Short mmCIF file of C-alpha atoms in Angstrom, two decimals:
data_model
loop_
_atom_site.label_atom_id
_atom_site.label_comp_id
_atom_site.label_asym_id
_atom_site.label_seq_id
_atom_site.Cartn_x
_atom_site.Cartn_y
_atom_site.Cartn_z
CA MET A 1453 160.39 76.36 173.73
CA TYR A 1454 160.93 79.75 172.01
CA PRO A 1455 163.93 82.05 172.28
CA ARG A 1456 163.36 84.95 174.99
CA VAL A 1457 164.66 87.62 172.32
CA LEU A 1458 162.00 86.01 169.78
CA TYR A 1459 159.24 86.84 172.44
CA ILE A 1460 160.57 89.99 173.40
CA LEU A 1461 160.85 91.33 169.88
CA CYS A 1462 157.17 89.79 169.21
CA MET A 1463 155.69 91.82 172.05
CA GLU A 1464 157.41 95.28 171.31
CA GLU A 1465 155.44 95.82 168.03
CA LYS A 1466 152.12 94.85 166.94
CA MET A 1467 151.84 91.62 164.98
CA ILE A 1468 148.29 92.37 163.25
CA LYS A 1469 145.33 94.22 163.99
CA VAL A 1470 142.05 91.85 163.69
CA THR A 1471 138.89 93.12 162.33
CA ASP A 1472 136.42 91.21 164.56
CA LEU A 1473 135.79 88.35 166.65
CA ALA A 1474 134.35 85.40 164.46
CA TYR A 1475 133.38 82.57 167.09
CA GLY A 1476 133.41 81.42 170.26
CA ARG A 1477 134.49 77.74 170.52
CA LEU A 1478 133.05 75.40 173.25
CA ALA A 1479 132.98 71.77 174.20
CA ALA A 1480 129.97 69.86 175.40
CA PRO A 1481 129.20 66.21 176.20
CA ASP A 1482 125.65 66.31 174.37
CA LEU A 1483 125.67 68.26 170.82
CA ASP A 1484 121.58 67.65 170.73
CA ARG A 1485 121.09 69.55 174.12
CA MET A 1486 123.47 72.34 172.87
CA GLU A 1487 121.99 72.33 169.51
CA GLU A 1488 118.39 72.90 171.24
CA PHE A 1489 119.56 75.52 173.43
CA LEU A 1490 121.35 77.45 170.77
CA VAL A 1491 118.24 77.61 168.47
CA ASP A 1492 116.00 78.64 171.74
CA PHE A 1493 118.87 81.42 172.24
CA GLY A 1494 118.37 82.40 168.69
CA MET A 1495 120.63 80.64 166.43
CA ILE A 1496 120.20 78.66 163.15
CA LYS A 1497 122.16 75.18 162.58
CA VAL A 1498 124.49 75.45 159.57
CA ASP A 1499 126.29 72.46 159.93
CA ARG A 1500 126.92 69.59 161.93
CA THR A 1501 129.46 66.70 161.86
CA LYS A 1502 129.90 63.63 164.07
CA ASN A 1503 132.29 65.79 166.27
CA ALA A 1504 130.88 69.21 166.30
CA LEU A 1505 128.11 71.77 165.90
CA TYR A 1506 128.31 74.87 163.81
CA MET A 1507 125.49 77.61 164.23
CA ARG A 1508 125.18 81.03 162.53
CA GLY A 1509 122.97 84.05 162.87
CA SER A 1510 121.01 86.09 160.38
CA ASP A 1511 124.08 88.19 159.30
CA GLY A 1512 125.58 86.22 156.24
CA ASP A 1513 128.99 87.72 156.39
CA HIS A 1514 130.02 84.80 158.68
CA HIS A 1515 129.52 81.16 157.84
CA HIS A 1516 128.90 80.44 161.75
CA LEU A 1517 129.18 82.46 164.49
CA HIS A 1518 129.54 79.54 167.23
CA VAL A 1519 131.23 76.06 167.27
CA THR A 1520 130.80 73.16 169.89
CA GLU A 1521 132.91 70.45 169.95
CA LEU A 1522 131.92 67.06 171.31
CA GLY A 1523 133.62 66.64 174.92
CA GLU A 1524 133.61 67.35 178.63
CA PRO A 1525 132.22 71.03 179.01
CA LYS A 1526 134.76 73.71 178.70
CA HIS A 1527 135.80 76.78 177.06
CA ILE A 1528 138.33 75.88 174.21
CA GLY A 1529 138.93 79.38 172.76
CA MET A 1530 137.90 81.96 170.10
CA ALA A 1531 138.66 82.81 166.55
CA TRP A 1532 139.20 86.31 165.02
CA TRP A 1533 138.96 87.63 161.67
CA ALA A 1534 142.44 88.66 159.69
CA LYS A 1535 142.39 91.56 157.21
CA SER A 1536 144.48 89.46 154.90
CA GLU A 1537 146.58 86.34 154.14
CA ASP A 1538 149.28 88.59 154.77
CA ASP A 1539 148.34 89.14 158.33
CA LEU A 1540 147.99 85.34 158.58
CA ARG A 1541 151.83 84.95 157.65
CA ALA A 1542 152.83 87.84 160.10
CA ILE A 1543 150.90 85.82 163.04
CA SER A 1544 152.48 82.57 162.35
CA LYS A 1545 155.77 83.86 163.20
CA ALA A 1546 154.38 84.47 166.73
CA PRO A 1547 155.76 82.36 169.54
CA GLY A 1548 153.73 79.08 169.87
CA ALA A 1549 152.00 79.80 166.45
CA SER A 1550 151.26 77.22 163.65
CA GLU A 1551 151.74 77.61 159.95
CA VAL A 1552 149.23 79.02 157.68
CA HIS A 1553 146.82 75.93 157.02
CA GLU A 1554 143.67 75.04 155.48
CA ILE A 1555 140.72 74.85 157.70
CA ASP A 1556 139.48 71.23 157.73
CA GLU A 1557 135.93 72.21 159.02
CA PRO A 1558 132.88 73.40 157.43
CA GLY A 1559 133.10 77.10 155.89
CA GLY A 1560 136.81 76.26 155.19
CA GLY A 1561 139.14 79.36 154.41
CA LYS A 1562 142.78 79.57 156.08
CA ARG A 1563 143.96 79.84 159.55
CA VAL A 1564 146.77 80.01 162.27
CA THR A 1565 146.29 78.97 165.64
CA LEU A 1566 148.33 79.65 168.89
CA PRO A 1567 147.71 79.97 172.54
CA ASP A 1568 147.10 82.88 174.59
CA PRO A 1569 148.85 83.74 177.86
CA ASP A 1570 146.36 81.25 179.65
CA GLY A 1571 146.25 78.48 177.37
CA ARG A 1572 143.07 79.32 175.36
CA GLN A 1573 143.14 78.39 171.29
CA ILE A 1574 143.30 81.09 169.44
CA GLU A 1575 142.53 81.18 166.05
CA ILE A 1576 143.26 83.66 163.38
CA ILE A 1577 141.04 83.02 160.21
CA TYR A 1578 140.84 84.11 156.66
CA GLY A 1579 138.70 83.53 153.58
CA MET A 1580 136.02 81.86 155.34
CA GLU A 1581 132.71 80.91 153.26
CA THR A 1582 129.93 83.39 153.62
CA ALA A 1583 126.33 83.01 153.27
CA GLU A 1584 122.89 84.81 152.30
CA ASP A 1585 121.66 87.30 155.02
CA ILE A 1586 118.62 86.28 156.57
CA ASP A 1587 115.66 88.82 156.75
CA VAL A 1588 114.61 89.77 160.27
CA ARG A 1589 111.55 92.07 160.79
CA GLU A 1590 112.58 95.61 161.14
CA THR A 1591 110.98 97.55 164.10
CA LEU A 1592 110.37 101.32 164.05
CA TYR A 1593 110.34 103.16 167.41
CA ASN A 1594 108.49 106.16 168.57
CA PHE A 1595 110.10 108.80 170.98
CA GLY A 1596 108.66 111.58 173.03
CA ASN A 1597 110.61 114.15 170.97
CA ASN A 1598 109.62 112.46 167.67
CA LYS A 1599 106.22 110.55 168.01
CA VAL A 1600 105.86 110.33 164.42
CA ASN A 1601 108.55 108.16 163.49
CA ARG A 1602 106.01 105.31 163.18
CA THR A 1603 102.66 106.18 161.87
CA GLU A 1604 101.40 102.82 160.70
CA ILE A 1605 100.06 100.04 163.14
CA GLN A 1606 103.03 97.58 164.14
CA ARG A 1607 102.89 94.12 164.87
CA LEU A 1608 106.08 92.57 165.44
CA SER A 1609 104.77 89.12 165.69
CA MET A 1610 101.25 87.48 165.76
CA ASN A 1611 102.97 84.71 167.46
CA PRO A 1612 104.43 86.12 170.73
CA GLY A 1613 106.44 82.89 171.52
CA HIS A 1614 109.85 83.02 169.83
CA PRO A 1615 113.45 83.05 170.28
CA SER A 1616 115.55 86.30 169.60
CA HIS A 1617 117.32 87.11 166.31
CA ILE A 1618 120.98 86.84 166.65
CA LYS A 1619 122.77 88.91 164.29
CA ARG A 1620 126.56 88.22 164.94
CA SER A 1621 129.04 87.45 167.45
CA ALA A 1622 129.99 90.48 169.75
CA HIS A 1623 132.25 89.78 172.44
CA VAL A 1624 133.81 87.47 174.96
CA VAL A 1625 134.66 87.82 178.68
CA VAL A 1626 137.10 85.47 180.58
CA LYS A 1627 139.08 85.60 183.59
CA THR A 1628 142.77 85.47 183.96
CA PRO A 1629 145.32 85.12 186.42
CA ASN A 1630 147.58 87.92 185.23
CA LEU A 1631 145.48 90.84 183.65
CA ALA A 1632 148.51 92.90 182.57
CA LYS A 1633 150.24 89.75 180.83
CA PHE A 1634 146.57 89.27 179.48
CA ASN A 1635 146.02 92.93 177.95
CA GLU A 1636 149.69 93.18 176.62
CA TRP A 1637 149.21 89.84 174.68
CA TYR A 1638 145.81 90.56 173.11
CA GLN A 1639 146.99 94.15 172.23
CA THR A 1640 150.33 93.45 171.01
CA MET A 1641 149.38 90.25 169.16
CA LEU A 1642 145.83 91.15 167.88
CA GLY A 1643 146.16 94.87 167.93
CA LEU A 1644 143.33 95.43 170.36
CA VAL A 1645 143.10 98.95 172.30
CA ARG A 1646 141.95 99.36 175.76
CA THR A 1647 138.40 101.26 176.10
CA ASP A 1648 137.82 101.37 179.88
CA SER A 1649 138.87 99.52 182.75
CA ILE A 1650 137.80 99.17 186.55
CA ILE A 1651 140.13 99.97 189.45
CA ASP A 1652 141.47 97.24 191.74
CA MET A 1653 140.53 99.08 195.13
CA GLU A 1654 143.20 97.06 196.92
CA ASN A 1655 146.18 98.18 194.67
CA GLN A 1656 144.71 101.13 192.49
CA GLU A 1657 147.75 101.24 190.44
CA LYS A 1658 146.20 98.24 188.78
CA ASP A 1659 143.18 97.11 187.08
CA MET A 1660 140.76 94.42 188.06
CA MET A 1661 138.82 94.19 184.57
CA THR A 1662 139.80 95.72 181.21
CA PHE A 1663 137.52 96.45 178.16
CA ASN A 1664 139.31 96.20 174.90
CA HIS A 1665 137.88 97.10 171.50
CA ILE A 1666 138.97 96.59 167.67
CA ASP A 1667 141.71 99.19 166.27
CA ALA A 1668 139.75 100.19 163.19
CA GLY A 1669 140.95 103.85 162.98
CA ASP A 1670 138.39 106.08 162.38
CA GLU A 1671 135.83 103.57 161.84
CA PHE A 1672 133.44 103.18 164.90
CA VAL A 1673 133.39 99.78 166.52
CA ASP A 1674 131.87 97.97 169.48
CA HIS A 1675 132.75 99.39 172.79
CA HIS A 1676 134.43 96.01 173.70
CA VAL A 1677 135.23 92.78 172.06
CA VAL A 1678 137.00 91.27 175.02
CA LEU A 1679 136.96 91.80 178.51
CA GLY A 1680 139.59 90.39 180.62
CA ILE A 1681 138.81 90.02 184.67
CA GLN A 1682 141.72 89.70 187.41
CA SER A 1683 140.99 86.35 189.02
CA ASP A 1684 143.02 83.37 190.81
CA ASN A 1685 142.39 81.10 187.84
CA ALA A 1686 141.72 81.16 184.04
CA GLU A 1687 138.11 80.82 183.48
CA PHE A 1688 135.43 81.15 180.97
CA ASN A 1689 132.58 83.76 181.88
CA HIS A 1690 130.50 84.60 178.68
CA LEU A 1691 130.07 84.78 174.95
CA SER A 1692 128.08 87.70 173.75
CA PHE A 1693 125.88 87.96 170.65
CA GLU A 1694 124.09 90.97 169.18
CA ALA A 1695 120.09 90.67 169.00
CA ALA A 1696 118.25 92.50 166.66
CA ASP A 1697 116.82 95.18 168.98
CA PHE A 1698 115.32 95.76 172.54
CA ASP A 1699 111.91 94.04 171.57
CA ASP A 1700 113.95 91.15 170.48
CA ILE A 1701 115.77 90.76 173.52
CA GLN A 1702 112.43 90.79 175.54
CA ALA A 1703 110.96 88.10 173.23
CA GLY A 1704 113.89 86.05 173.65
CA HIS A 1705 113.95 86.42 177.40
CA TYR A 1706 110.59 85.04 177.86
CA TRP A 1707 110.83 82.42 175.13
CA LEU A 1708 114.15 80.94 177.17
CA LYS A 1709 112.04 81.42 180.59
CA SER A 1710 109.37 79.40 179.09
CA LYS A 1711 111.80 76.87 178.17
CA GLY A 1712 113.11 76.56 181.64
CA TYR A 1713 116.58 77.49 181.15
CA LYS A 1714 118.59 79.22 183.92
CA HIS A 1715 118.83 83.11 184.11
CA ALA A 1716 122.12 84.93 184.76
CA TRP A 1717 121.29 88.58 184.78
CA GLY A 1718 119.45 91.25 183.26
CA VAL A 1719 117.45 92.74 181.54
CA GLY A 1720 119.47 95.77 182.10
CA ARG A 1721 121.54 98.54 180.37
CA HIS A 1722 125.27 98.55 181.61
CA MET A 1723 127.16 101.61 182.60
CA LEU A 1724 130.38 100.86 180.64
CA GLY A 1725 129.48 99.76 176.91
CA SER A 1726 125.71 100.97 177.56
CA GLN A 1727 124.24 98.03 175.88
CA ILE A 1728 121.02 96.55 176.78
CA PHE A 1729 121.83 92.94 178.26
CA ASP A 1730 120.50 89.74 179.12
CA TYR A 1731 122.51 86.72 179.90
CA TRP A 1732 121.29 82.91 180.38
CA ARG A 1733 123.03 79.69 181.04
CA ASP A 1734 123.19 76.80 178.58
CA PRO A 1735 122.95 73.28 179.86
CA TRP A 1736 126.20 73.25 181.66
CA GLY A 1737 126.24 76.76 182.89
CA ARG A 1738 128.14 78.57 180.35
CA ILE A 1739 126.67 82.17 179.84
CA HIS A 1740 125.38 83.31 176.53
CA GLU A 1741 124.41 87.24 176.20
CA HIS A 1742 121.74 88.92 174.36
CA TRP A 1743 122.65 92.46 173.67
CA THR A 1744 121.93 95.47 171.61
CA ASP A 1745 122.42 99.09 171.38
CA SER A 1746 126.01 99.49 172.62
CA ASP A 1747 128.32 102.54 172.59
CA LEU A 1748 130.67 102.57 169.67
CA VAL A 1749 134.16 104.23 169.67
CA ASN A 1750 137.12 104.78 167.49
CA ASN A 1751 140.75 105.93 167.80
CA SER A 1752 139.55 109.32 169.12
CA HIS A 1753 138.19 107.59 172.14
CA GLU A 1754 140.27 108.14 175.56
CA ALA A 1755 140.19 105.37 177.69
CA GLU A 1756 139.23 105.86 181.19
CA ARG A 1757 139.54 104.11 184.56
CA TRP A 1758 136.57 103.65 186.84
CA GLU A 1759 135.89 102.81 190.41
CA PRO A 1760 133.77 99.66 190.98
CA PRO A 1761 130.76 101.31 192.43
CA VAL A 1762 130.42 103.13 189.05
CA GLY A 1763 131.96 100.70 186.73
CA LEU A 1764 129.75 97.83 187.75
CA ASN A 1765 126.70 99.83 188.05
CA ASN A 1766 123.69 99.50 185.66
CA GLN A 1767 121.98 102.65 184.07
CA TRP A 1768 119.02 100.61 184.90
CA GLY A 1769 118.14 97.12 185.65
CA PRO A 1770 118.99 94.47 188.17
CA ASP A 1771 122.24 94.70 190.56
CA PHE A 1772 125.38 92.90 189.70
CA PRO A 1773 124.90 89.19 191.34
CA GLU A 1774 128.26 87.89 192.68
CA SER A 1775 127.26 84.61 191.00
CA PHE A 1776 127.90 86.15 187.88
CA VAL A 1777 131.56 85.67 188.35
CA ASP A 1778 131.93 83.34 191.16
CA ASP A 1779 129.61 80.27 190.42
CA PRO A 1780 130.46 76.55 190.39
CA HIS A 1781 129.13 76.08 186.74
CA LEU A 1782 132.30 78.37 185.57
CA HIS A 1783 134.51 75.67 184.05
CA VAL A 1784 138.34 76.11 184.52
CA LEU A 1785 140.49 75.78 181.21
#
């Protein structure tokens, strides 16, 4: 569809550098059920139309951080923040990209859409409405070497049954049939940078998983914003959201358990990324993660390659379940 020379030209230089993940876009056949799950997960409905549900977190710099369209259950794609309208115009010249256009959905703003190598819908957005932050209780912790960090009685909640408090969209994990091509596209088109990778032990020159982070120069960012997993098919694995703190994750864990949702993995602390995690499945099996206390990196970070026994281990918590990446509930694009 597009001249080969244009594709090569685009892949040789970074098109833009996105500033963060904005939201994931899923589809579900019942928006009422999806809303109920996401509220129990810790989000707040900001808008709903006849055909889509828009959920926000406590941080107000994003109008919404999760979109569910009405339809057969699948992962449609994800949206990324551009630095400026100039970046929108730049990415609109990429192969398969749309022109810059107004977003005809709640929150407004401008957007360019284009497919990634596996056909996911990638949205590059700028100028979306913001909202007021929502206050979330602050927790103070005493530690072994600082037992007077908190000297007043602390009661996090007089009603112990409540969801977590989602702050922001954090990262996305997907499976791809060509991890090298996947990484090249996200690094050249969106400006992401490899943080760490896990070696394919059957062919140690290749990776079986690659963590990529935002390129913000000297500024510190999350250890990863997208993780690609080598697989036979292009599939969705999970969306991740930052919760307020460790207590908030534990409260959310028992709230979701009391509501009868299916647990996927956790609570534990990862080795790569070092975040405390807890994974839950929505009514159609798609995984949503609570996390807190992640490693941060900047452009001084040196990427490493890890063998699976180390890279997949936890610092503490339950062992990695095979069903986490090989499960019939995962929906092929």
